[in-house]
Tab-separated table of C-alpha atoms and ligand atoms in Angstrom:
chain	number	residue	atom	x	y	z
A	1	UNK	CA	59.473	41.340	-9.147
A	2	UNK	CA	60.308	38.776	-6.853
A	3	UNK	CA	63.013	39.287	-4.560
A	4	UNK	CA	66.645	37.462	-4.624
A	5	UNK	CA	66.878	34.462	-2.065
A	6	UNK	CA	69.718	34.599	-0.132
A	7	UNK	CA	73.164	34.179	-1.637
A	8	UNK	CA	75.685	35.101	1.212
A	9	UNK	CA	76.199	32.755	4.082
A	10	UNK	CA	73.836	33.341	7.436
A	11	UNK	CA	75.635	32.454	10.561
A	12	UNK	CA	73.286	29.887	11.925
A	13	UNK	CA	72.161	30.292	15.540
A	14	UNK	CA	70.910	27.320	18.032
A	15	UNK	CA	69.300	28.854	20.974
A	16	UNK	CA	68.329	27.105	23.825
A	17	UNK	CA	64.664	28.474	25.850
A	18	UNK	CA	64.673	26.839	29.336
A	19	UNK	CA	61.181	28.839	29.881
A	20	UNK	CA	59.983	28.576	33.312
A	21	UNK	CA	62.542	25.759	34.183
A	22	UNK	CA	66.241	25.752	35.893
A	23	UNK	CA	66.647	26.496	39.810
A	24	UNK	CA	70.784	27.576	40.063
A	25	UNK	CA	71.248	23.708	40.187
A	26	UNK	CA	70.684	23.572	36.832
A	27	UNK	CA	73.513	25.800	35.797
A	28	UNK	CA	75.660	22.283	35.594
A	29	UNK	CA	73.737	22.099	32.512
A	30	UNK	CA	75.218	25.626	30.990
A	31	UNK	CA	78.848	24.981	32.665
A	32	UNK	CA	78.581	21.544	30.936
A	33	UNK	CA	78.065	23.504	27.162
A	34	UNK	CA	80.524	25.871	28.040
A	35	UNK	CA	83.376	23.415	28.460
A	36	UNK	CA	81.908	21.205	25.333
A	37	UNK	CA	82.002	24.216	22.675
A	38	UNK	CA	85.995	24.694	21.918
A	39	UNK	CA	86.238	20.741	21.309
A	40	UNK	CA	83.043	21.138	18.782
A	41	UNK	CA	85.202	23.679	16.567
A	42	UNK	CA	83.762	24.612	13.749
A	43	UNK	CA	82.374	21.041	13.137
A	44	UNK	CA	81.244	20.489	10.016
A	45	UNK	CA	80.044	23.899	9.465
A	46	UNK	CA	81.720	26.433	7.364
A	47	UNK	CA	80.125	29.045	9.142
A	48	UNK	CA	79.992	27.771	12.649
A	49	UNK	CA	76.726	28.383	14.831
A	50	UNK	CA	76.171	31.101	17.599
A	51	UNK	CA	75.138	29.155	20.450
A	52	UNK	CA	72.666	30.928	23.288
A	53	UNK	CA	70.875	29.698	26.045
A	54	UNK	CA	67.936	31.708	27.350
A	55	UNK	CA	67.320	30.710	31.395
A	56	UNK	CA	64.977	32.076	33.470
A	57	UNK	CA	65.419	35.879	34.511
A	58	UNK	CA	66.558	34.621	37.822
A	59	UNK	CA	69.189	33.240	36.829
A	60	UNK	CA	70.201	35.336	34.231
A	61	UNK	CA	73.159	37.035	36.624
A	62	UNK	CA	74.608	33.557	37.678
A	63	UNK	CA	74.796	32.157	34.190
A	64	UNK	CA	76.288	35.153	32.803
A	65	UNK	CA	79.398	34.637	35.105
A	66	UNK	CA	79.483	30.812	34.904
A	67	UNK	CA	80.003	31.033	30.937
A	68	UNK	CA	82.141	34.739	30.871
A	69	UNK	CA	84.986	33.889	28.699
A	70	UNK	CA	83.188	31.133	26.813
A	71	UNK	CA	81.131	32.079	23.297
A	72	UNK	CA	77.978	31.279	25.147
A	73	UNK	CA	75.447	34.336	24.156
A	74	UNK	CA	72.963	34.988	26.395
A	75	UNK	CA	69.321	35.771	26.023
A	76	UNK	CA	66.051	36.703	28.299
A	77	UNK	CA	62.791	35.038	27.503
A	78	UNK	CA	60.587	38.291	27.507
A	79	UNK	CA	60.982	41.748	28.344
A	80	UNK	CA	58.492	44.674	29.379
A	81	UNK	CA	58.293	47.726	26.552
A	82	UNK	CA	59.286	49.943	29.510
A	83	UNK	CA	63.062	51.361	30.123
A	84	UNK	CA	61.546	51.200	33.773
A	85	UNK	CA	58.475	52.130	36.037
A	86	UNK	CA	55.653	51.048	37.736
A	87	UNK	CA	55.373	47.683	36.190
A	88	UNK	CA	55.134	45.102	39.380
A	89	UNK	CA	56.904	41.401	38.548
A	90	UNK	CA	58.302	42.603	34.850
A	91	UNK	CA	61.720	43.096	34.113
A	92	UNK	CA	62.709	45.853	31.465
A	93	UNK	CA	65.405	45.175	28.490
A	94	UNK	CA	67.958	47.338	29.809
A	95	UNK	CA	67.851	45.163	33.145
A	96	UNK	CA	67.722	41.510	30.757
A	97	UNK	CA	71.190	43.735	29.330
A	98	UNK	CA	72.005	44.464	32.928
A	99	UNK	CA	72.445	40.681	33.961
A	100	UNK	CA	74.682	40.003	30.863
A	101	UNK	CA	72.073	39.031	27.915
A	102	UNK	CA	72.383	40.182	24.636
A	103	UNK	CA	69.240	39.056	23.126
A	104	UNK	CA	65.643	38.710	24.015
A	105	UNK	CA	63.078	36.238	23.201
A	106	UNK	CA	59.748	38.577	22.459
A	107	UNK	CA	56.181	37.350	21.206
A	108	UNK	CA	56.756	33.421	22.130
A	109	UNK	CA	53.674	31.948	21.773
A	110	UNK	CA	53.124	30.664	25.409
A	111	UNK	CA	53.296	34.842	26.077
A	112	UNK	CA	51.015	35.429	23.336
A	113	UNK	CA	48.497	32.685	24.898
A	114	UNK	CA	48.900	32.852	28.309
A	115	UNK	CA	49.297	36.813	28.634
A	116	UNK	CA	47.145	37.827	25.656
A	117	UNK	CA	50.029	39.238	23.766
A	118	UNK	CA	49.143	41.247	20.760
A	119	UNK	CA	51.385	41.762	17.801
A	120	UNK	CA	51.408	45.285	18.593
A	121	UNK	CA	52.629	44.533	21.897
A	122	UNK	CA	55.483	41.996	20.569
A	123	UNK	CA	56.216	45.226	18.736
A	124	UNK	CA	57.163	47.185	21.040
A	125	UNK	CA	58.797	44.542	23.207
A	126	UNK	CA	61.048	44.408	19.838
A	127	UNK	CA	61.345	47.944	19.861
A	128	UNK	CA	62.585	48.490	23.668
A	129	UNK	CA	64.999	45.609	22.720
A	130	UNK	CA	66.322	47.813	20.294
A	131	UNK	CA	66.310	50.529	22.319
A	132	UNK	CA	68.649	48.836	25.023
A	133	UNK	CA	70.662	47.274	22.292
A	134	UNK	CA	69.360	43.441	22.877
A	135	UNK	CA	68.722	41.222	19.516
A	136	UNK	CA	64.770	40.639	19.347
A	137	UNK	CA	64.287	37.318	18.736
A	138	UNK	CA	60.421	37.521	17.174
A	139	UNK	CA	58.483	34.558	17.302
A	140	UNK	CA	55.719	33.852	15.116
A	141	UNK	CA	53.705	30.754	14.307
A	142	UNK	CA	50.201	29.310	13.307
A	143	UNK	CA	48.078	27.381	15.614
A	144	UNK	CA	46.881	23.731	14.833
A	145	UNK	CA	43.497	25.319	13.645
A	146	UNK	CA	44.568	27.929	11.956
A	147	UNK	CA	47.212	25.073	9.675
A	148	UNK	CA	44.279	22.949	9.454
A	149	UNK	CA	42.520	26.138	8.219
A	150	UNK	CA	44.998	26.630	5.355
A	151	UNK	CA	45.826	29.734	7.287
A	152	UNK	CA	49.375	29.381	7.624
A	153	UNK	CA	51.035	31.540	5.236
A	154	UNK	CA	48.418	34.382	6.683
A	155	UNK	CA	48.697	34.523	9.704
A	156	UNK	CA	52.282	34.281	9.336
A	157	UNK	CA	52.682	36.995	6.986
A	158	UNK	CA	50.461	39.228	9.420
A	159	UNK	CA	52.142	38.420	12.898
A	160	UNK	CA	55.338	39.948	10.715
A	161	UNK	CA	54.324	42.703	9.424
A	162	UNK	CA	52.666	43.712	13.305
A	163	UNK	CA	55.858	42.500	15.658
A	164	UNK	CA	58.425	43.897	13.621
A	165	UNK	CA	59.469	47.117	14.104
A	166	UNK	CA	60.510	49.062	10.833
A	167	UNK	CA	63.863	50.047	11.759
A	168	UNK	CA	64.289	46.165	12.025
A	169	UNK	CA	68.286	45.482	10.470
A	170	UNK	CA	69.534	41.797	10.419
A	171	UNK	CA	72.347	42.221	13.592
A	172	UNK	CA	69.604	42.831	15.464
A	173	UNK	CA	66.562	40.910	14.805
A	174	UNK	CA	65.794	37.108	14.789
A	175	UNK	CA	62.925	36.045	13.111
A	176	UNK	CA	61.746	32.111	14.789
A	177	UNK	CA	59.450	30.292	13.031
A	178	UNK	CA	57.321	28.218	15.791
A	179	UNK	CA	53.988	26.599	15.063
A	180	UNK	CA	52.501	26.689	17.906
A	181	UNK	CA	51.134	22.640	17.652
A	182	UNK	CA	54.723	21.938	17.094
A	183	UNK	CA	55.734	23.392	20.548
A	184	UNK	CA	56.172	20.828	23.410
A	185	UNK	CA	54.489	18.597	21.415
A	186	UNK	CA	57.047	15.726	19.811
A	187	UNK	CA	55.028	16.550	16.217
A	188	UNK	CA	57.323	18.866	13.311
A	189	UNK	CA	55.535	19.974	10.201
A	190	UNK	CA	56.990	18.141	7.420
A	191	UNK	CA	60.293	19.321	5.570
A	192	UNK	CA	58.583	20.772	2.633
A	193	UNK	CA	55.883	22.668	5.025
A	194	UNK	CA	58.849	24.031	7.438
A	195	UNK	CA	60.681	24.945	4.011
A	196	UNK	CA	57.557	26.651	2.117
A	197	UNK	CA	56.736	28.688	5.385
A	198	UNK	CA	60.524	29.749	5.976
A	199	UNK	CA	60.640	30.649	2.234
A	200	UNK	CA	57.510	32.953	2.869
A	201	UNK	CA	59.091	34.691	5.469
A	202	UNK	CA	62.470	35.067	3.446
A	203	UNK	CA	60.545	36.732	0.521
A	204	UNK	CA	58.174	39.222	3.223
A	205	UNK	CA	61.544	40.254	4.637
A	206	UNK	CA	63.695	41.153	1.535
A	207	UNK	CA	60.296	43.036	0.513
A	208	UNK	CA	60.131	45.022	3.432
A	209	UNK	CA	63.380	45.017	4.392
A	210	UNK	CA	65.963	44.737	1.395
A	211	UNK	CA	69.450	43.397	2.002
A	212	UNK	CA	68.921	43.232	5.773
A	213	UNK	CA	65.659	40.795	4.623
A	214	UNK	CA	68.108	38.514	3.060
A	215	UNK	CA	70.465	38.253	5.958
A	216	UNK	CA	67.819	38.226	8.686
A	217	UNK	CA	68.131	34.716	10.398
A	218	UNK	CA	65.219	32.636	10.485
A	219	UNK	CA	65.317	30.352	13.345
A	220	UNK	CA	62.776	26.755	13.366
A	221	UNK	CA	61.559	26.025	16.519
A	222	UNK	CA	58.926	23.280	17.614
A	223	UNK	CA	60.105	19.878	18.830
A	224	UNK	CA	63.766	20.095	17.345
A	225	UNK	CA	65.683	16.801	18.972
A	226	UNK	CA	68.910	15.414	18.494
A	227	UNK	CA	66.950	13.135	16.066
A	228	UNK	CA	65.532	15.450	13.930
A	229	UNK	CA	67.942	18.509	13.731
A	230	UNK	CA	70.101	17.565	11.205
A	231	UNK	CA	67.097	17.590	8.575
A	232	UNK	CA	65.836	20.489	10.005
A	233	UNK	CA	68.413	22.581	9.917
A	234	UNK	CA	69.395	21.268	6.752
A	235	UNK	CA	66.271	22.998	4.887
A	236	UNK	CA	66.676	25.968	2.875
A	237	UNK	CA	66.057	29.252	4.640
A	238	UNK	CA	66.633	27.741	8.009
A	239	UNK	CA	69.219	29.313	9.701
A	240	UNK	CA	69.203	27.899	13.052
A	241	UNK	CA	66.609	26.489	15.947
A	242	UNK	CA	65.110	27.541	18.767
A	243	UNK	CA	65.160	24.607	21.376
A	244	UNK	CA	62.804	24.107	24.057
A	245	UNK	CA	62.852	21.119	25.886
A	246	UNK	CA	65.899	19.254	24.741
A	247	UNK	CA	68.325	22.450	25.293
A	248	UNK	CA	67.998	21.472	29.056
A	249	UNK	CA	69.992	18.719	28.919
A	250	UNK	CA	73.200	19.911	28.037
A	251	UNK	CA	73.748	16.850	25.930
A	252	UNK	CA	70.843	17.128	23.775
A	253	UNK	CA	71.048	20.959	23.482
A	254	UNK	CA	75.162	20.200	22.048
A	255	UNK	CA	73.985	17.166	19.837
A	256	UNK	CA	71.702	20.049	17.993
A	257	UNK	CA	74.401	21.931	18.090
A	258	UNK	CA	76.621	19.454	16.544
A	259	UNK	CA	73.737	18.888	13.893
A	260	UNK	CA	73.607	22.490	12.490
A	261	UNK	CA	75.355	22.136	8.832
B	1	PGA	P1	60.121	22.729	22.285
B	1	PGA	O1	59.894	24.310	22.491
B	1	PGA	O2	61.467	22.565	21.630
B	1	PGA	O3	60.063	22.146	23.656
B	1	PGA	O4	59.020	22.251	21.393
B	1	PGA	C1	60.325	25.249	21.543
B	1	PGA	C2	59.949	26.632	21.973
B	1	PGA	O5	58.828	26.838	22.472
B	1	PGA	O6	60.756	27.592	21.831
């Protein structure tokens, strides 16, 4: 039988991944959301968005007191699977928690290219997340080839099933959609792709997971702009963005913001 779609509202959430970018200059851009959020309100949401940026590690500590007070969630871009140990140049979840984030970005795509990240591996970054009470936010996402190859719904439906840990429940774990040809890139799948992939992922996670499948959020993330959120986050099953580029510029990053329905 197939599962229910979700019926009860998702808080939406727009995070903002600075990746390797942001010296403590740069925290202008986070003061300057900060101050912007109470004027947004709820906007013309009826549930209204959690918003997070994710800096870089080192500055992690500084942002965390520059937005205390303010709804401003905080999240690291990667964590090691370790509590702690002899792991030269990582930094553990319980030390992301340490500097004030409550979230973690785990299995991006540029980690799963750049240091050969396996889904077992995302798994138990998601896991030690957990572990230190973080939200995992698990990234998954086809490559260029692999969409060309009418792979999508595959390998999407695989990186799942490997990066989430079972015990996965929906206060706790962020599912992002990213293709990875999307990423950086100016180029979004169209509306009915993003929609037909996020509906995939909504049906894999009320299988596996039940009710907690159906509240899961399911972030897009690939090239959302001020131009483009609106639709995006519009779609069914899309409960939120993941922002690269355009959430350093505090401007852009609260235009999406202000986009989120
Ligand atoms: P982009 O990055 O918005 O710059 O495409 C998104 C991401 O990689 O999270």
């Amino acid at each position: 039988m197939t599962p229910p779609m979700t019926t009860t509202p998702i808080r939406p959430l727009v995070a903002g991944n600075w990746k390797m970018n942001g010296l403590a200059a740069a925290l202008a851009e986070a003061a300057a959301v900060r101050d912007a959020l109470p004027a947004l309100g709820a906007g013309n949401s009826d549930v209204p968005p959690d918003v997070m940026i994710c800096p870089p590690a080192t500055l992690l500590a500084q942002m965390a007191y520059a937005t205390r007070g303010s709804p401003i969630l905080l999240g690291a871009q990667d964590c090691h699977w370790a509590a702690s140990g002899a792991h030269t140049g990582d930094i553990s979840a319980e030390m992301a928690k340490d500097a004030g984030a409550s979230a973690v970005i785990v299995g991006h795509s540029e980690r799963r290219a750049d240091h050969g990240e396996l889904d077992r591996v995302v798994r138990a970054k998601a896991e030690a997340a957990h572990r230190a009470g973080l939200i995992a936010i698990v990234c998954v996402g086809e490559t260029k080839g692999e969409r060309l190859a009418g792979l999508t719904l595959d390998v999407v439906a695989r990186q799942l099933e490997a990066s989430l840990p079972d015990a996965a429940s929906d206060a706790e774990t962020v599912v992002a959609y990213e293709p990875v040809w999307a990423i950086g890139t100016g180029l979004t799948p169209s509306n009915a792709d993003v929609a037909a992939v996020h509906a995939a992922i909504r049906k894999a996670l009320a299988a596996r997971f039940a009710a907690a499948g159906l509240r899961m959020r399911i972030l897009y993330g690939g090239s959302v702009k001020p131009d483009n959120a609106a639709e995006l986050l519009s779609l069914p099953e899309v409960n939120g963005a993941l922002v690269g580029g355009a959430s350093l510029k505090a401007a852009d990053f609260l235009a999406i913001i202000r986009a989120t329905p």
